[in-house]
Amino acid sequence: MKKISILMGSVLLSAGLSAPAMARDNISIVGSSTVYPFAIVVAERFGKSTDFKTPKIEATGSGGGMKLFCSGLGVNTPDITNSSRRIKQSEFDSCRANGVTDVIEVLIGYDGIAIANSVDAEQFDMSTKDLFNALAAEVPNPDGSETLVANPYQKWSDINPDFPDKRIEVMGPPPTSGTRDAFVELAMEGGCSAFDFIKAMEKSDKNKFKTVCHTMREDGAFIEAGENDNLIVQKLEANPDALGIFGFSFLEQNSDKVQSSIIDGFEADFDSIADGDYAISRPLYFYVKAQHVGTVPGIEEYLAEFTRESAWGEDGYLTEKGMIPLDDDLRDEVGDAVANLKPLESLD
Amino acid sequence: MTEPTSGESNVNESNSSQPDPSSGGDNAVSSTSVTQRRDTTELVKATLARRYAAEKRFRWYGIIAIGASLAFLLVLLTSIFIKGWPAFTHSYVKLNVSLDADSLDVAENPTDKQIRAANFSGVIKKSLRERFPDVKKRKAKKELYQLISGSGEYLLSDKVRANPELIGQTIDVWFPADDELASLLKSGDDLSDPDSIVTRMSHQQIGFAKALLDAGETQTRFNKTFFTSGNSAEPEQAGIKAALVGSALTLLVTFLLSFPIAVAAAIYLEEFAPQNRWTDLVEVNINNLAAVPSIVFGLLGLAVFINYFQLPRSAPIVGGIVLSLMTLPTIIIASRAALKSVPPSIREAGRGLGASDQQVVWHHVLPLAMPGIMTGTIIGLAQALGETAPLLMIGMVAFIVDIPQGFTDAATVLPVQVFLWADMPERAFVEKTSAAIIVLLGFLILMNAIAVLLRKKFERRW
């Protein structure tokens, strides 16, 4: 055993001693799996059209990415993190505490969350209120009194007589997914705010409001179908009675198989999300460690590639992948801040 | 117990008399040995048919179990092969491109850097417009441009950079088709009836495809890109080479670390260690280690090798170390079994002729145990090849385009590539996913075959 431990120790030691001296010549990117498909397109183009190495991109999820990003400075920490939500105050503080003081925030566009069913079935036309009634664990009593009861609706026609006489069956992402967070915040909270007495709760009892609005039912009507959006699309194809919740880019790529439902009068499409008419859409960001510019080669050039009109513009290649661009003014504003490497001062 | 021969002779008698078996039991004390024997025969005879049937059923359970597992395997493999097969071919479209300096936007005798910045995508778009001169509307043009893969411009750029004299000439080039067009052409559907085809392409695009197909300007051939490039956001440009090289580098580190350590440990434990509580403890721990979930090794790798020793994230060296921790117990256990199977007479003969303990091990025991050790090692490495979970923690689940050049470059491995492609929105990644599984399975089968061969060829039975 002594021999082994000496051997093992020497291997580790030699590897460990030689490591810190190493510099990194490729950009390291972590973060949201929603932004991942857009980031890899930019990274690939950047690698092909310049002499820099292609950046390495890990899909760790928004929260996981932020944690790695804020863990400190140096070649062993990522240079950029993607996020499908804005940085939180707590994350911003932890970044500062670890010496990551100059963070550039880049808002790149929007992503919609689609509620879709098979093209063989009839298209749904509902409000976020209906969606809340269909999917929440507790809903307002159907008799009209201002009390909450365990969700009694089993069929769509129970909620609204115009809806089909079919069992409620909705497949969506699990709680670990950013898509689920966004769906709960935008669609469910939007839906429950349509009831005045629940909305009043937001002021009186914020925790209760969150619990009521954010808890999905667990009696089989809402099915957690895993992180893989492709799987949900396949299941919708096989089962025309079911609805599915997934990212807009998957809707676009499978437009011959699934159709978006109309939510509050708008279908999830390019224009309705860009105009802000479609209720369930979220902003996409990435954050750059300005202190690494100059240490790791190519960061500025990568930013330039991302914020080029032919990338994030109206007709850019990112829109072909399903990202919804910012409007012209906002794009100019963000583009300027990026070009000047202007760090984020505070979250206001 | 009754002898079978006498039992058989009694069968005929008892057939006609049909005594009550229960009465025989009641009178057991007084009855003669003959009646006793007859009763037993009766009992056996009565249950014989049932026992034969049970025997038969038992065999059928086994056959059904094998049949069911084979059926599952068959369903799995066929679905993977049917889905994955198209990924090994790709469709190409022939275009006549004129590389005049004007459209390329370069000066006379341009430098390499100027050629690189030249407007190759414009040239390709122009030749597409010339191929379909009737297309005038903006939307229709956009749809037309979508037929050719985005890699077309880089292909053309590489061609011209390798041979700058091409500038000013007009040449025929085969461009890789876009993933949607390629799926359409590979499906072999009848393009004259666009309504019957399930595709995201518009009727107009199907019209373009039909015109190209009818003119013989499309071709489906072996997809070399799949084996020569790294990952890509575009399915038609995505390849597994980066993952393959990453797997090879990682496994090399795993082998170099785990093989010597495991064999040394096995030799010590089997040949030299005294039998006491400590060696028992070590043994129990090794067996436990083999059952530890692999994600735990990933967490260990993150905490120790990346955070403490500051090794780079996503590097094959860290992946290799983590996986070698995982394969160590497998190899140790296999090596010990192999050493144990070498008969003690070999050792005694060696010592009898004056060899030292070390010489006995090096000259006799180890060579004889080697086939078994190698088999165990290969099976351990095959396990490591298919592992994803621990690599998740150390950052090897990443988008890697450049082929890794060394042990500290960012890399990914084959099963991770499968995982990443399965999650991509583009439809054409479905076939890439299955194709990557086929490649991975191919390597696993190859490794296991080598293990079987080694055993067959070198193993000695005593």
mmCIF file of N, CA and C in Angstrom, chain A residues 4 7-8 11-12 15-16 19 22 36 40-41 44 48 50-51 53-58 68 76 227-228 230 250 252-257 315 321, chain B residues 116 138 154 198-200 232-234 237 257 261 265 305 309-314 325 395 397-402 408 410 422-427:
data_model
loop_
_atom_site.group_PDB
_atom_site.id
_atom_site.type_symbol
_atom_site.label_atom_id
_atom_site.label_comp_id
_atom_site.label_asym_id
_atom_site.label_seq_id
_atom_site.Cartn_x
_atom_site.Cartn_y
_atom_site.Cartn_z
ATOM 1 N N ILE A 4 1.809 2.213 -3.424
ATOM 2 C CA ILE A 4 0.677 2.773 -4.156
ATOM 3 C C ILE A 4 0.463 4.234 -3.801
ATOM 4 N N LEU A 7 3.055 6.407 -5.304
ATOM 5 C CA LEU A 7 2.824 6.539 -6.744
ATOM 6 C C LEU A 7 1.696 7.513 -7.016
ATOM 7 N N MET A 8 0.587 7.293 -6.300
ATOM 8 C CA MET A 8 -0.610 8.114 -6.469
ATOM 9 C C MET A 8 -0.286 9.561 -6.142
ATOM 10 N N VAL A 11 1.913 11.304 -8.735
ATOM 11 C CA VAL A 11 1.180 11.634 -9.962
ATOM 12 C C VAL A 11 0.364 12.898 -9.755
ATOM 13 N N LEU A 12 -0.390 12.916 -8.624
ATOM 14 C CA LEU A 12 -1.237 14.067 -8.342
ATOM 15 C C LEU A 12 -0.406 15.324 -8.157
ATOM 16 N N ALA A 15 1.029 16.651 -11.428
ATOM 17 C CA ALA A 15 -0.026 17.263 -12.227
ATOM 18 C C ALA A 15 -0.436 18.586 -11.603
ATOM 19 N N GLY A 16 -0.554 18.571 -10.266
ATOM 20 C CA GLY A 16 -1.025 19.755 -9.564
ATOM 21 C C GLY A 16 -0.039 20.907 -9.646
ATOM 22 N N ALA A 19 -0.005 22.727 -13.053
ATOM 23 C CA ALA A 19 -1.245 23.308 -13.557
ATOM 24 C C ALA A 19 -1.363 24.826 -13.454
ATOM 25 N N MET A 22 -0.422 27.293 -16.153
ATOM 26 C CA MET A 22 -1.012 27.239 -17.491
ATOM 27 C C MET A 22 -1.963 28.404 -17.739
ATOM 28 N N TYR A 36 -27.875 28.392 -24.419
ATOM 29 C CA TYR A 36 -26.868 27.506 -25.030
ATOM 30 C C TYR A 36 -26.984 27.382 -26.548
ATOM 31 N N ILE A 40 -23.869 28.726 -28.890
ATOM 32 C CA ILE A 40 -22.979 27.852 -29.657
ATOM 33 C C ILE A 40 -22.894 28.285 -31.124
ATOM 34 N N VAL A 41 -23.985 28.860 -31.651
ATOM 35 C CA VAL A 41 -23.925 29.333 -33.036
ATOM 36 C C VAL A 41 -22.918 30.464 -33.150
ATOM 37 N N GLU A 44 -19.326 29.219 -32.684
ATOM 38 C CA GLU A 44 -18.823 28.495 -33.842
ATOM 39 C C GLU A 44 -18.410 29.444 -34.959
ATOM 40 N N LYS A 48 -14.666 30.120 -36.517
ATOM 41 C CA LYS A 48 -14.351 29.900 -37.924
ATOM 42 C C LYS A 48 -13.838 31.153 -38.610
ATOM 43 N N THR A 50 -12.318 33.844 -37.167
ATOM 44 C CA THR A 50 -11.157 34.528 -36.595
ATOM 45 C C THR A 50 -10.059 33.504 -36.334
ATOM 46 N N ASP A 51 -8.924 33.993 -35.862
ATOM 47 C CA ASP A 51 -7.825 33.086 -35.545
ATOM 48 C C ASP A 51 -7.904 32.561 -34.117
ATOM 49 N N LYS A 53 -9.373 30.497 -30.830
ATOM 50 C CA LYS A 53 -9.956 29.166 -30.653
ATOM 51 C C LYS A 53 -11.460 29.303 -30.407
ATOM 52 N N THR A 54 -12.183 28.262 -30.748
ATOM 53 C CA THR A 54 -13.618 28.291 -30.503
ATOM 54 C C THR A 54 -13.879 28.213 -29.003
ATOM 55 N N PRO A 55 -14.729 29.103 -28.476
ATOM 56 C CA PRO A 55 -15.012 29.061 -27.038
ATOM 57 C C PRO A 55 -15.614 27.722 -26.625
ATOM 58 N N LYS A 56 -15.384 27.368 -25.361
ATOM 59 C CA LYS A 56 -15.955 26.141 -24.804
ATOM 60 C C LYS A 56 -17.210 26.524 -24.032
ATOM 61 N N ILE A 57 -18.314 25.880 -24.319
ATOM 62 C CA ILE A 57 -19.577 26.268 -23.678
ATOM 63 C C ILE A 57 -20.179 25.102 -22.920
ATOM 64 N N GLU A 58 -20.422 25.301 -21.629
ATOM 65 C CA GLU A 58 -21.083 24.281 -20.819
ATOM 66 C C GLU A 58 -22.496 24.743 -20.489
ATOM 67 N N LEU A 68 -20.573 29.473 -10.638
ATOM 68 C CA LEU A 68 -19.205 29.287 -11.126
ATOM 69 C C LEU A 68 -18.589 30.632 -11.496
ATOM 70 N N ASN A 76 -9.130 29.580 -14.089
ATOM 71 C CA ASN A 76 -9.963 28.429 -13.764
ATOM 72 C C ASN A 76 -11.426 28.771 -13.538
ATOM 73 N N GLU A 227 -36.283 17.185 -18.633
ATOM 74 C CA GLU A 227 -35.665 18.391 -19.191
ATOM 75 C C GLU A 227 -35.647 18.398 -20.709
ATOM 76 N N ASN A 228 -35.872 17.238 -21.310
ATOM 77 C CA ASN A 228 -35.681 17.139 -22.757
ATOM 78 C C ASN A 228 -36.936 17.567 -23.512
ATOM 79 N N ASN A 230 -37.403 17.791 -26.669
ATOM 80 C CA ASN A 230 -37.694 16.938 -27.825
ATOM 81 C C ASN A 230 -38.657 15.822 -27.445
ATOM 82 N N PHE A 250 -38.082 25.176 -29.952
ATOM 83 C CA PHE A 250 -38.552 23.825 -30.267
ATOM 84 C C PHE A 250 -39.865 23.878 -31.041
ATOM 85 N N GLU A 252 -40.636 26.274 -33.148
ATOM 86 C CA GLU A 252 -40.252 26.664 -34.500
ATOM 87 C C GLU A 252 -39.720 25.480 -35.299
ATOM 88 N N GLN A 253 -38.860 24.687 -34.648
ATOM 89 C CA GLN A 253 -38.235 23.568 -35.344
ATOM 90 C C GLN A 253 -39.224 22.453 -35.642
ATOM 91 N N ASN A 254 -40.360 22.434 -34.938
ATOM 92 C CA ASN A 254 -41.307 21.343 -35.125
ATOM 93 C C ASN A 254 -42.670 21.865 -35.563
ATOM 94 N N SER A 255 -42.673 22.982 -36.296
ATOM 95 C CA SER A 255 -43.931 23.623 -36.651
ATOM 96 C C SER A 255 -44.807 22.742 -37.537
ATOM 97 N N ASP A 256 -44.247 21.685 -38.121
ATOM 98 C CA ASP A 256 -45.081 20.783 -38.916
ATOM 99 C C ASP A 256 -45.769 19.740 -38.040
ATOM 100 N N LYS A 257 -45.369 19.642 -36.788
ATOM 101 C CA LYS A 257 -45.925 18.609 -35.915
ATOM 102 C C LYS A 257 -46.788 19.183 -34.802
ATOM 103 N N ASP A 315 -32.837 40.252 -38.922
ATOM 104 C CA ASP A 315 -32.687 39.150 -39.871
ATOM 105 C C ASP A 315 -31.441 38.320 -39.579
ATOM 106 N N LYS A 321 -32.528 30.728 -35.399
ATOM 107 C CA LYS A 321 -32.499 29.655 -34.395
ATOM 108 C C LYS A 321 -33.639 29.788 -33.403
ATOM 109 N N ARG B 116 -9.640 35.449 -46.801
ATOM 110 C CA ARG B 116 -10.448 34.988 -45.688
ATOM 111 C C ARG B 116 -11.634 35.917 -45.433
ATOM 112 N N ARG B 138 -38.327 38.887 -52.160
ATOM 113 C CA ARG B 138 -37.345 38.815 -51.089
ATOM 114 C C ARG B 138 -37.497 37.536 -50.272
ATOM 115 N N TYR B 154 -17.373 28.538 -45.884
ATOM 116 C CA TYR B 154 -16.057 28.166 -45.335
ATOM 117 C C TYR B 154 -15.373 27.133 -46.234
ATOM 118 N N VAL B 198 -44.151 15.234 -44.926
ATOM 119 C CA VAL B 198 -44.076 15.890 -43.618
ATOM 120 C C VAL B 198 -42.713 16.557 -43.508
ATOM 121 N N THR B 199 -42.661 17.852 -43.609
ATOM 122 C CA THR B 199 -41.399 18.575 -43.536
ATOM 123 C C THR B 199 -41.690 20.017 -43.191
ATOM 124 N N ARG B 200 -40.670 20.724 -42.699
ATOM 125 C CA ARG B 200 -40.846 22.145 -42.400
ATOM 126 C C ARG B 200 -40.621 22.993 -43.638
ATOM 127 N N SER B 232 -21.154 21.017 -33.665
ATOM 128 C CA SER B 232 -21.565 22.222 -34.354
ATOM 129 C C SER B 232 -23.005 22.535 -34.006
ATOM 130 N N ALA B 233 -23.392 23.803 -34.176
ATOM 131 C CA ALA B 233 -24.786 24.165 -33.939
ATOM 132 C C ALA B 233 -25.651 23.731 -35.111
ATOM 133 N N GLU B 234 -25.022 23.520 -36.272
ATOM 134 C CA GLU B 234 -25.759 23.086 -37.456
ATOM 135 C C GLU B 234 -25.589 21.586 -37.605
ATOM 136 N N GLN B 237 -23.136 20.073 -40.085
ATOM 137 C CA GLN B 237 -21.694 20.258 -39.898
ATOM 138 C C GLN B 237 -21.175 19.540 -38.660
ATOM 139 N N LEU B 257 -3.070 5.372 -15.364
ATOM 140 C CA LEU B 257 -3.143 5.494 -13.913
ATOM 141 C C LEU B 257 -3.638 4.218 -13.255
ATOM 142 N N ILE B 261 -1.495 0.851 -10.846
ATOM 143 C CA ILE B 261 -1.900 0.911 -9.440
ATOM 144 C C ILE B 261 -2.700 -0.334 -9.079
ATOM 145 N N ALA B 265 -1.600 -3.264 -6.495
ATOM 146 C CA ALA B 265 -2.435 -3.527 -5.326
ATOM 147 C C ALA B 265 -2.844 -4.990 -5.280
ATOM 148 N N PHE B 305 -9.402 17.733 -7.445
ATOM 149 C CA PHE B 305 -8.490 18.000 -8.562
ATOM 150 C C PHE B 305 -8.669 19.396 -9.148
ATOM 151 N N PHE B 309 -6.255 21.192 -6.447
ATOM 152 C CA PHE B 309 -5.021 21.110 -7.234
ATOM 153 C C PHE B 309 -5.012 22.055 -8.424
ATOM 154 N N GLN B 310 -6.133 22.764 -8.631
ATOM 155 C CA GLN B 310 -6.199 23.777 -9.686
ATOM 156 C C GLN B 310 -5.957 23.220 -11.083
ATOM 157 N N LEU B 311 -6.366 21.975 -11.308
ATOM 158 C CA LEU B 311 -6.273 21.446 -12.668
ATOM 159 C C LEU B 311 -7.360 22.113 -13.503
ATOM 160 N N PRO B 312 -7.155 22.221 -14.834
ATOM 161 C CA PRO B 312 -8.143 22.929 -15.651
ATOM 162 C C PRO B 312 -9.477 22.164 -15.722
ATOM 163 N N ARG B 313 -10.576 22.928 -15.803
ATOM 164 C CA ARG B 313 -11.899 22.328 -15.995
ATOM 165 C C ARG B 313 -11.997 21.730 -17.379
ATOM 166 N N SER B 314 -12.880 20.762 -17.548
ATOM 167 C CA SER B 314 -13.203 20.163 -18.845
ATOM 168 C C SER B 314 -12.025 19.446 -19.505
ATOM 169 N N LEU B 325 -10.324 6.350 -10.791
ATOM 170 C CA LEU B 325 -10.785 6.017 -9.437
ATOM 171 C C LEU B 325 -11.944 5.034 -9.517
ATOM 172 N N GLY B 395 -17.100 19.444 -15.746
ATOM 173 C CA GLY B 395 -17.190 20.347 -16.887
ATOM 174 C C GLY B 395 -16.886 19.725 -18.233
ATOM 175 N N VAL B 397 -19.107 18.146 -19.928
ATOM 176 C CA VAL B 397 -20.332 18.229 -20.728
ATOM 177 C C VAL B 397 -20.364 19.628 -21.326
ATOM 178 N N ALA B 398 -19.712 19.762 -22.486
ATOM 179 C CA ALA B 398 -19.526 21.094 -23.045
ATOM 180 C C ALA B 398 -19.566 21.049 -24.562
ATOM 181 N N PHE B 399 -19.794 22.234 -25.126
ATOM 182 C CA PHE B 399 -19.794 22.385 -26.578
ATOM 183 C C PHE B 399 -18.347 22.537 -27.033
ATOM 184 N N ILE B 400 -17.826 21.533 -27.728
ATOM 185 C CA ILE B 400 -16.429 21.544 -28.144
ATOM 186 C C ILE B 400 -16.373 21.430 -29.665
ATOM 187 N N VAL B 401 -15.777 22.426 -30.299
ATOM 188 C CA VAL B 401 -15.651 22.389 -31.754
ATOM 189 C C VAL B 401 -14.257 21.939 -32.149
ATOM 190 N N ASP B 402 -13.242 22.554 -31.506
ATOM 191 C CA ASP B 402 -11.858 22.229 -31.873
ATOM 192 C C ASP B 402 -11.495 20.845 -31.351
ATOM 193 N N THR B 408 -4.671 18.668 -21.516
ATOM 194 C CA THR B 408 -5.223 19.790 -20.761
ATOM 195 C C THR B 408 -6.169 20.644 -21.600
ATOM 196 N N ALA B 410 -9.668 21.600 -23.529
ATOM 197 C CA ALA B 410 -11.076 21.313 -23.245
ATOM 198 C C ALA B 410 -11.551 20.195 -24.162
ATOM 199 N N ALA B 422 -29.006 14.860 -28.038
ATOM 200 C CA ALA B 422 -30.393 14.461 -27.775
ATOM 201 C C ALA B 422 -31.227 15.652 -27.338
ATOM 202 N N ASP B 423 -30.571 16.714 -26.899
ATOM 203 C CA ASP B 423 -31.282 17.860 -26.344
ATOM 204 C C ASP B 423 -31.375 19.030 -27.320
ATOM 205 N N MET B 424 -30.941 18.829 -28.567
ATOM 206 C CA MET B 424 -30.937 19.949 -29.514
ATOM 207 C C MET B 424 -32.284 20.050 -30.224
ATOM 208 N N PRO B 425 -32.734 21.294 -30.505
ATOM 209 C CA PRO B 425 -34.051 21.441 -31.132
ATOM 210 C C PRO B 425 -34.129 20.949 -32.579
ATOM 211 N N GLU B 426 -33.037 21.078 -33.354
ATOM 212 C CA GLU B 426 -33.125 20.729 -34.767
ATOM 213 C C GLU B 426 -33.402 19.239 -34.945
ATOM 214 N N ARG B 427 -34.319 18.946 -35.859
ATOM 215 C CA ARG B 427 -34.758 17.571 -36.062
ATOM 216 C C ARG B 427 -33.611 16.664 -36.510
#
